[in-house]
Short mmCIF file of C-alpha atoms in Angstrom, two decimals:
data_model
loop_
_atom_site.label_atom_id
_atom_site.label_comp_id
_atom_site.label_asym_id
_atom_site.label_seq_id
_atom_site.Cartn_x
_atom_site.Cartn_y
_atom_site.Cartn_z
CA UNK B 6 -185.98 -197.42 -1.47
CA UNK B 7 -184.72 -195.86 2.21
CA UNK B 8 -186.92 -198.18 3.76
CA UNK B 9 -186.25 -201.41 1.56
CA UNK B 10 -182.53 -200.91 2.79
CA UNK B 11 -183.41 -200.12 6.02
CA UNK B 12 -185.37 -203.49 6.30
CA UNK B 13 -182.90 -205.97 4.76
CA UNK B 14 -179.65 -204.13 6.94
CA UNK B 15 -182.38 -204.85 9.74
CA UNK B 16 -183.03 -208.45 8.48
CA UNK B 17 -179.18 -209.05 7.93
CA UNK B 18 -178.16 -208.06 12.12
CA UNK B 19 -180.90 -210.02 13.25
CA UNK B 20 -179.24 -212.96 11.02
CA UNK B 21 -175.82 -212.41 12.52
CA UNK B 22 -176.87 -211.38 15.89
CA UNK B 23 -178.94 -215.10 15.87
CA UNK B 24 -175.70 -217.18 14.64
CA UNK B 25 -173.94 -215.33 17.34
CA UNK B 26 -176.49 -216.60 19.92
CA UNK B 27 -176.03 -220.45 18.56
CA UNK B 28 -172.49 -219.80 18.86
CA UNK B 29 -172.30 -218.43 22.44
CA UNK B 30 -175.45 -219.80 23.75
CA UNK B 31 -177.36 -216.20 25.01
CA UNK B 32 -180.65 -215.42 23.90
CA UNK B 33 -181.97 -212.62 22.16
CA UNK B 34 -183.30 -210.46 25.55
CA UNK B 35 -180.00 -211.30 27.38
CA UNK B 36 -178.79 -208.49 29.28
CA UNK B 37 -175.14 -209.81 29.44
CA UNK B 38 -175.19 -207.55 25.78
CA UNK B 39 -176.59 -204.54 27.09
CA UNK B 40 -173.38 -202.92 27.15
CA UNK B 41 -172.30 -204.09 23.91
CA UNK B 42 -175.18 -202.70 22.34
CA UNK B 43 -174.84 -199.83 23.53
CA UNK B 44 -171.65 -198.93 22.82
CA UNK B 45 -172.33 -200.11 19.03
CA UNK B 46 -175.36 -198.07 18.79
CA UNK B 47 -173.31 -195.48 19.86
CA UNK B 48 -171.02 -195.79 17.18
CA UNK B 49 -174.01 -195.84 14.61
CA UNK B 50 -175.88 -193.15 15.46
CA UNK B 51 -173.00 -190.42 17.17
CA UNK B 52 -171.37 -188.19 14.93
CA UNK B 53 -167.47 -188.86 13.55
CA UNK B 54 -166.42 -185.53 16.42
CA UNK B 55 -168.70 -185.82 19.25
CA UNK B 56 -168.96 -182.27 21.43
CA UNK B 57 -166.93 -182.72 24.49
CA UNK B 58 -167.86 -180.68 27.36
CA UNK B 59 -165.31 -177.83 28.39
CA UNK B 60 -166.37 -177.87 32.21
CA UNK B 61 -163.35 -178.92 34.10
CA UNK B 62 -165.78 -180.94 37.00
CA UNK B 63 -167.31 -183.27 34.58
CA UNK B 64 -163.75 -184.01 32.89
CA UNK B 65 -162.10 -184.58 36.57
CA UNK B 66 -165.34 -187.23 37.34
CA UNK B 67 -164.14 -190.92 36.95
CA UNK B 68 -165.59 -192.26 33.34
CA UNK B 69 -166.90 -195.82 34.38
CA UNK B 70 -168.43 -197.14 37.54
CA UNK B 71 -170.27 -200.04 38.57
CA UNK B 72 -173.33 -198.23 38.72
CA UNK B 73 -173.57 -197.62 34.79
CA UNK B 74 -173.01 -201.32 34.04
CA UNK B 75 -176.26 -203.60 33.40
CA UNK B 76 -174.39 -206.41 33.06
CA UNK B 77 -175.68 -209.57 35.18
CA UNK B 78 -173.91 -212.97 34.74
CA UNK B 79 -175.44 -215.81 36.36
CA UNK B 80 -172.16 -217.57 38.68
CA UNK B 81 -171.02 -220.96 37.35
CA UNK B 82 -172.46 -221.08 34.47
CA UNK B 83 -169.48 -220.07 32.11
CA UNK B 84 -167.01 -222.53 33.16
CA UNK B 85 -166.29 -225.08 31.15
CA UNK B 86 -165.94 -228.96 32.34
CA UNK B 87 -162.14 -229.01 31.91
CA UNK B 88 -162.50 -226.75 35.59
CA UNK B 89 -163.24 -229.94 36.61
CA UNK B 90 -160.73 -232.35 35.62
CA UNK B 91 -157.79 -232.33 38.08
CA UNK B 92 -154.39 -234.17 37.82
CA UNK B 93 -155.70 -235.46 34.25
CA UNK B 94 -158.39 -236.98 35.44
CA UNK B 95 -161.65 -236.14 33.75
CA UNK B 96 -164.93 -236.30 35.24
CA UNK B 97 -167.54 -237.47 32.15
CA UNK B 98 -170.52 -238.26 34.57
CA UNK B 99 -170.77 -234.91 36.86
CA UNK B 100 -170.17 -236.73 39.69
CA UNK B 101 -167.37 -236.06 42.50
CA UNK B 102 -163.93 -237.55 42.41
CA UNK B 103 -163.61 -240.76 44.39
CA UNK B 104 -160.77 -240.99 46.79
CA UNK B 105 -159.68 -244.37 44.68
CA UNK B 106 -159.25 -241.95 41.68
CA UNK B 107 -157.81 -239.28 43.73
CA UNK B 108 -155.36 -241.72 45.07
CA UNK B 109 -154.13 -243.36 41.74
CA UNK B 110 -154.03 -239.88 40.41
CA UNK B 111 -151.62 -238.99 42.89
CA UNK B 112 -149.66 -242.34 42.39
CA UNK B 113 -149.42 -241.57 38.31
CA UNK B 114 -147.81 -237.94 39.39
CA UNK B 115 -145.30 -239.66 41.53
CA UNK B 116 -144.05 -241.84 39.15
CA UNK B 117 -143.90 -239.59 36.35
CA UNK B 118 -142.83 -237.05 38.78
CA UNK B 119 -139.44 -235.45 39.66
CA UNK B 120 -136.81 -237.00 42.22
CA UNK B 121 -137.47 -235.19 45.36
CA UNK B 122 -141.20 -236.02 44.89
CA UNK B 123 -140.41 -240.17 44.62
CA UNK B 124 -138.11 -239.43 47.35
CA UNK B 125 -141.05 -237.76 49.96
CA UNK B 126 -143.42 -240.66 48.91
CA UNK B 127 -140.51 -243.34 50.40
CA UNK B 128 -140.27 -240.98 53.52
CA UNK B 129 -144.02 -241.30 53.84
CA UNK B 130 -144.18 -244.65 53.16
CA UNK B 131 -141.77 -245.55 55.77
CA UNK B 132 -143.50 -243.34 58.77
CA UNK B 133 -146.69 -245.09 58.04
CA UNK B 134 -145.42 -248.25 58.28
CA UNK B 135 -143.25 -247.17 61.39
CA UNK B 136 -146.30 -245.29 63.31
CA UNK B 137 -148.47 -248.72 62.35
CA UNK B 138 -146.16 -250.85 63.76
CA UNK B 139 -145.59 -248.23 66.98
CA UNK B 140 -149.47 -248.05 67.37
CA UNK B 141 -149.98 -251.74 67.27
CA UNK B 142 -147.17 -252.23 70.09
CA UNK B 143 -148.43 -249.79 72.50
CA UNK B 144 -151.96 -251.10 72.15
CA UNK B 145 -151.10 -254.89 72.89
CA UNK B 146 -148.91 -253.62 75.81
CA UNK B 147 -150.84 -250.76 77.08
CA UNK B 148 -147.86 -248.73 76.77
CA UNK B 149 -149.80 -245.06 76.31
CA UNK B 150 -146.49 -243.22 75.74
CA UNK B 151 -146.53 -245.49 72.10
CA UNK B 152 -149.91 -244.59 71.12
CA UNK B 153 -149.11 -241.03 71.95
CA UNK B 154 -145.79 -241.15 69.79
CA UNK B 155 -147.50 -243.27 67.14
CA UNK B 156 -150.74 -240.96 66.71
CA UNK B 157 -148.07 -237.99 66.74
CA UNK B 158 -146.20 -239.42 63.68
CA UNK B 159 -149.47 -240.14 62.34
CA UNK B 160 -150.46 -236.53 62.04
CA UNK B 161 -146.85 -235.23 60.54
CA UNK B 162 -147.10 -237.99 57.53
CA UNK B 163 -150.55 -236.50 57.19
CA UNK B 164 -148.86 -233.12 56.42
CA UNK B 165 -146.33 -234.50 54.43
CA UNK B 166 -149.38 -236.70 52.29
CA UNK B 167 -150.39 -232.79 51.85
CA UNK B 168 -147.32 -231.71 50.53
CA UNK B 169 -146.80 -234.38 48.14
CA UNK B 170 -150.59 -233.60 47.10
CA UNK B 171 -149.68 -230.08 46.49
CA UNK B 172 -146.57 -230.53 44.50
CA UNK B 173 -148.87 -232.90 42.74
CA UNK B 174 -151.59 -230.08 41.72
CA UNK B 175 -149.43 -227.44 41.08
CA UNK B 176 -148.39 -229.09 37.82
CA UNK B 177 -152.20 -229.10 36.83
CA UNK B 178 -152.30 -225.59 34.39
CA UNK B 179 -154.42 -222.59 35.19
CA UNK B 180 -158.43 -222.59 33.91
CA UNK B 181 -161.17 -220.76 34.13
CA UNK B 182 -161.79 -221.23 37.66
CA UNK B 183 -158.04 -220.77 39.04
CA UNK B 184 -156.95 -218.46 36.38
CA UNK B 185 -153.65 -218.42 38.64
CA UNK B 186 -153.10 -221.74 38.95
CA UNK B 187 -152.69 -224.00 41.27
CA UNK B 188 -149.41 -222.85 42.04
CA UNK B 189 -149.69 -221.23 45.71
CA UNK B 190 -151.01 -224.76 47.09
CA UNK B 191 -147.35 -225.17 47.84
CA UNK B 192 -146.97 -222.09 50.03
CA UNK B 193 -149.76 -223.55 51.56
CA UNK B 194 -148.21 -226.85 52.46
CA UNK B 195 -145.21 -224.84 53.70
CA UNK B 196 -147.34 -222.71 55.74
CA UNK B 197 -149.41 -225.60 57.24
CA UNK B 198 -145.57 -227.42 58.07
CA UNK B 199 -144.32 -224.74 59.80
CA UNK B 200 -147.48 -224.19 61.75
CA UNK B 201 -147.10 -227.70 62.70
CA UNK B 202 -143.38 -227.32 64.11
CA UNK B 203 -144.47 -223.90 66.15
CA UNK B 204 -147.35 -226.16 67.34
CA UNK B 205 -144.41 -229.06 68.32
CA UNK B 206 -142.11 -226.50 70.14
CA UNK B 207 -145.32 -224.87 72.38
CA UNK B 208 -145.61 -228.92 72.86
CA UNK B 209 -142.40 -229.65 73.95
CA UNK B 210 -142.33 -226.53 76.19
CA UNK B 211 -145.43 -227.59 77.99
CA UNK B 212 -143.95 -231.17 78.56
CA UNK B 213 -140.96 -229.98 79.72
CA UNK B 214 -142.62 -227.69 82.44
CA UNK B 215 -144.82 -230.58 83.07
CA UNK B 216 -141.78 -232.84 83.96
CA UNK B 217 -140.26 -229.93 86.23
CA UNK B 218 -143.02 -229.35 88.40
CA UNK B 219 -143.82 -233.13 88.58
CA UNK B 220 -140.09 -233.46 89.10
CA UNK B 221 -139.95 -237.10 87.15
CA UNK B 222 -136.74 -238.64 88.01
CA UNK B 223 -137.56 -241.85 86.30
CA UNK B 224 -137.50 -241.53 82.59
CA UNK B 225 -139.86 -244.21 80.35
CA UNK B 226 -137.09 -246.27 78.84
CA UNK B 227 -139.55 -248.38 76.44
CA UNK B 228 -139.11 -245.27 74.31
CA UNK B 229 -135.67 -245.04 73.89
CA UNK B 230 -136.11 -247.67 71.52
CA UNK B 231 -139.01 -246.33 69.61
CA UNK B 232 -137.05 -242.53 69.50
CA UNK B 233 -133.67 -244.32 67.90
CA UNK B 234 -136.08 -246.16 64.79
CA UNK B 235 -137.74 -242.43 64.89
CA UNK B 236 -134.38 -240.50 64.42
CA UNK B 237 -133.27 -243.21 62.03
CA UNK B 238 -135.94 -242.65 59.79
CA UNK B 239 -136.37 -239.00 59.72
CA UNK B 240 -131.98 -238.77 59.06
CA UNK B 241 -132.93 -240.73 55.84
CA UNK B 242 -135.96 -237.51 54.92
CA UNK B 243 -132.79 -235.03 55.91
CA UNK B 244 -130.49 -236.69 53.68
CA UNK B 245 -133.20 -237.18 50.37
CA UNK B 246 -133.81 -233.23 51.14
CA UNK B 247 -130.23 -232.09 51.88
CA UNK B 248 -129.97 -229.30 49.40
CA UNK B 249 -132.51 -227.24 51.14
CA UNK B 250 -131.04 -228.73 55.22
CA UNK B 251 -130.96 -224.74 55.22
CA UNK B 252 -132.50 -222.35 58.06
CA UNK B 253 -132.17 -218.84 56.23
CA UNK B 254 -132.72 -220.21 52.21
CA UNK B 255 -133.95 -217.82 49.13
CA UNK B 256 -137.26 -218.59 47.52
CA UNK B 257 -136.96 -218.67 43.77
CA UNK B 258 -139.74 -221.04 43.24
CA UNK B 259 -142.34 -221.93 45.24
CA UNK B 260 -140.81 -225.47 45.38
CA UNK B 261 -138.01 -224.25 46.95
CA UNK B 262 -140.40 -223.27 49.89
CA UNK B 263 -142.15 -226.70 50.28
CA UNK B 264 -139.45 -228.73 50.24
CA UNK B 265 -137.49 -226.40 52.39
CA UNK B 266 -140.53 -227.15 54.85
CA UNK B 267 -140.22 -230.78 54.46
CA UNK B 268 -136.47 -230.65 55.30
CA UNK B 269 -137.14 -228.42 58.32
CA UNK B 270 -140.37 -230.90 59.25
CA UNK B 271 -137.96 -234.37 59.25
CA UNK B 272 -135.40 -232.18 60.81
CA UNK B 273 -137.68 -231.20 63.78
CA UNK B 274 -138.05 -234.79 64.29
CA UNK B 275 -134.83 -235.66 64.46
CA UNK B 276 -134.00 -233.04 66.85
CA UNK B 277 -137.21 -234.39 69.40
CA UNK B 278 -135.88 -237.69 68.95
CA UNK B 279 -132.53 -236.90 69.91
CA UNK B 280 -133.42 -234.83 72.53
CA UNK B 281 -135.61 -238.02 74.07
CA UNK B 282 -132.19 -239.96 73.81
CA UNK B 283 -129.73 -237.70 75.44
CA UNK B 284 -132.45 -237.28 78.43
CA UNK B 285 -132.56 -240.77 78.61
CA UNK B 286 -129.22 -241.17 78.63
CA UNK B 287 -128.27 -238.06 81.54
CA UNK B 288 -130.79 -239.77 83.30
CA UNK B 289 -129.23 -243.44 83.39
CA UNK B 290 -125.93 -241.58 84.84
CA UNK B 291 -128.09 -240.15 87.13
CA UNK B 292 -128.33 -236.52 86.23
CA UNK B 293 -131.13 -234.55 87.90
CA UNK B 294 -133.67 -232.85 85.58
CA UNK B 295 -132.28 -233.86 82.39
CA UNK B 296 -135.38 -233.96 80.91
CA UNK B 297 -136.33 -230.83 81.64
CA UNK B 298 -133.13 -229.77 79.90
CA UNK B 299 -133.13 -231.73 76.99
CA UNK B 300 -136.91 -231.07 75.96
CA UNK B 301 -136.62 -227.22 76.45
CA UNK B 302 -133.20 -226.73 74.53
CA UNK B 303 -135.22 -229.02 71.74
CA UNK B 304 -138.06 -226.84 72.04
CA UNK B 305 -136.13 -224.00 71.63
CA UNK B 306 -134.07 -225.04 68.34
CA UNK B 307 -136.83 -225.99 66.75
CA UNK B 308 -138.78 -222.87 67.22
CA UNK B 309 -135.44 -221.06 65.52
CA UNK B 310 -135.15 -223.16 62.36
CA UNK B 311 -138.82 -222.70 61.75
CA UNK B 312 -139.41 -218.88 62.59
CA UNK B 313 -138.11 -217.71 58.97
CA UNK B 314 -139.90 -219.98 56.89
CA UNK B 315 -143.30 -218.81 58.71
CA UNK B 316 -142.56 -215.74 58.32
CA UNK B 317 -141.71 -216.01 54.32
CA UNK B 318 -144.78 -218.21 54.04
CA UNK B 319 -147.26 -216.11 55.56
CA UNK B 320 -146.02 -212.88 53.85
CA UNK B 321 -146.85 -214.50 50.53
CA UNK B 322 -150.63 -215.33 51.62
CA UNK B 323 -151.10 -212.55 53.35
CA UNK B 324 -149.81 -210.61 50.03
CA UNK B 325 -147.28 -208.39 51.86
CA UNK B 326 -145.08 -206.05 49.35
CA UNK B 327 -142.35 -207.98 47.52
CA UNK B 328 -139.17 -207.90 49.70
CA UNK B 329 -136.94 -208.27 47.42
CA UNK B 330 -138.07 -205.05 45.70
CA UNK B 331 -136.99 -201.68 46.79
CA UNK B 332 -139.74 -199.44 46.92
CA UNK B 333 -138.10 -196.72 45.31
CA UNK B 334 -139.03 -198.93 41.99
CA UNK B 335 -142.64 -198.85 42.68
CA UNK B 336 -142.36 -195.39 43.22
CA UNK B 337 -140.41 -195.15 39.91
CA UNK B 338 -143.31 -197.31 38.27
CA UNK B 339 -146.02 -194.87 39.30
CA UNK B 340 -144.24 -191.72 38.55
CA UNK B 341 -143.98 -193.22 34.84
CA UNK B 342 -147.13 -194.16 34.82
CA UNK B 343 -148.99 -190.56 36.16
CA UNK B 344 -146.82 -188.89 33.25
CA UNK B 345 -148.10 -190.39 30.64
CA UNK B 346 -150.93 -188.12 28.45
CA UNK B 347 -154.47 -188.27 29.68
CA UNK B 348 -153.92 -190.06 32.84
CA UNK B 349 -154.84 -187.53 35.63
CA UNK B 350 -154.56 -189.61 38.73
CA UNK B 351 -153.30 -193.39 40.01
CA UNK B 352 -154.85 -194.99 42.73
CA UNK B 353 -155.03 -198.02 44.87
CA UNK B 354 -151.31 -199.09 43.87
CA UNK B 355 -151.09 -202.40 45.18
CA UNK B 356 -148.30 -205.23 44.83
CA UNK B 357 -147.80 -208.45 45.94
CA UNK B 358 -145.98 -212.17 45.25
CA UNK B 359 -148.17 -214.30 43.70
CA UNK B 360 -145.23 -217.15 44.70
CA UNK B 361 -141.99 -216.84 44.87
CA UNK B 362 -140.76 -215.53 41.41
CA UNK B 363 -143.96 -214.41 40.68
CA UNK B 364 -145.17 -210.76 41.25
CA UNK B 365 -148.28 -209.11 40.60
CA UNK B 366 -149.80 -205.80 40.47
CA UNK B 367 -152.90 -203.76 40.08
CA UNK B 368 -153.81 -200.45 39.86
CA UNK B 369 -156.61 -197.80 39.39
CA UNK B 370 -156.26 -195.02 36.71
CA UNK B 371 -158.54 -191.77 36.33
CA UNK B 372 -158.41 -190.77 32.64
CA UNK B 373 -159.83 -188.07 30.09
CA UNK B 374 -162.95 -188.54 28.03
CA UNK B 375 -160.80 -188.75 24.89
CA UNK B 376 -159.04 -192.31 25.71
CA UNK B 377 -162.56 -193.87 26.46
CA UNK B 378 -163.60 -191.99 22.74
CA UNK B 379 -160.31 -193.86 20.92
CA UNK B 380 -161.60 -197.17 22.88
CA UNK B 381 -165.05 -197.10 21.92
CA UNK B 382 -164.37 -196.04 18.53
CA UNK B 383 -161.82 -198.99 18.07
CA UNK B 384 -164.46 -201.13 19.40
#
């Protein structure tokens, strides 16, 4: 009777395992169930009150380590096909999304998005029209200054397009690949805009130094019309994002960083255009080194307005401790965790800001064996 009972129990367990394998697509010899089968066999074979070693050195050792696990999961197998869906566009054929479908999905997000997304799209459209007209005029007339300014505007339009893309992508929900979601794309877009403005400040300083060395007293007057038109387009953008027209801003969400960077982008371009207009006016009055003075002041102004944003976005991307949370609060949390029963040591405590307003923390605990036994009993 004992053999029959054990045979029936073994058959039932095999049937249950086969049904689970059919549901989860695991094989019978899959090593990924090695740890779970070990834990289950310990529950059946070991007594209800296992003996605990009284050696203090053994109690102080960590209970689990990566060397004890025999789990071997092949990469990229257990991610569902939903993780490949971006902006709500399903890729049933398994091929990559085409540029056309991605553009249509972004337009759909702009149409259903908030007011700032629509304003940013209008501003990008105006800048693309103006830069295309300026490039065509420069190529037809042979003015290298117009061509250079058109390429500068085109690069700026690319950065603003990336900001629009990040706003649309951040609306996607977390999936099996990006478990934290896509909100940090907006922080990356803000950092990219800040880096571009720092490069603009450096290039303006180099241009001012070049004008001082070459002693160019005659300004290129054909650039005045270009500067006035560019200033008009950028002032429309500043008015669109006037709520973020500040140097120091308290960021409560990732959107605040992105919108602030867009506002500073168009504001810096406006200051640059205004500096060129003033330099042309001073040169017409006969003021010497007017271009050097105006470009130098514009370079310093752009550097000063963008540095707070560059430090804030860089701190988030480098996973710095949130400055809004005092160090005493984190120390108090660590002391409370250490005072818990069966907790021997707390190490590798790390706290960082995923996006503004969302703080993430991780730590390693060294606990007694009784906690592990209770967990195994619960499993």
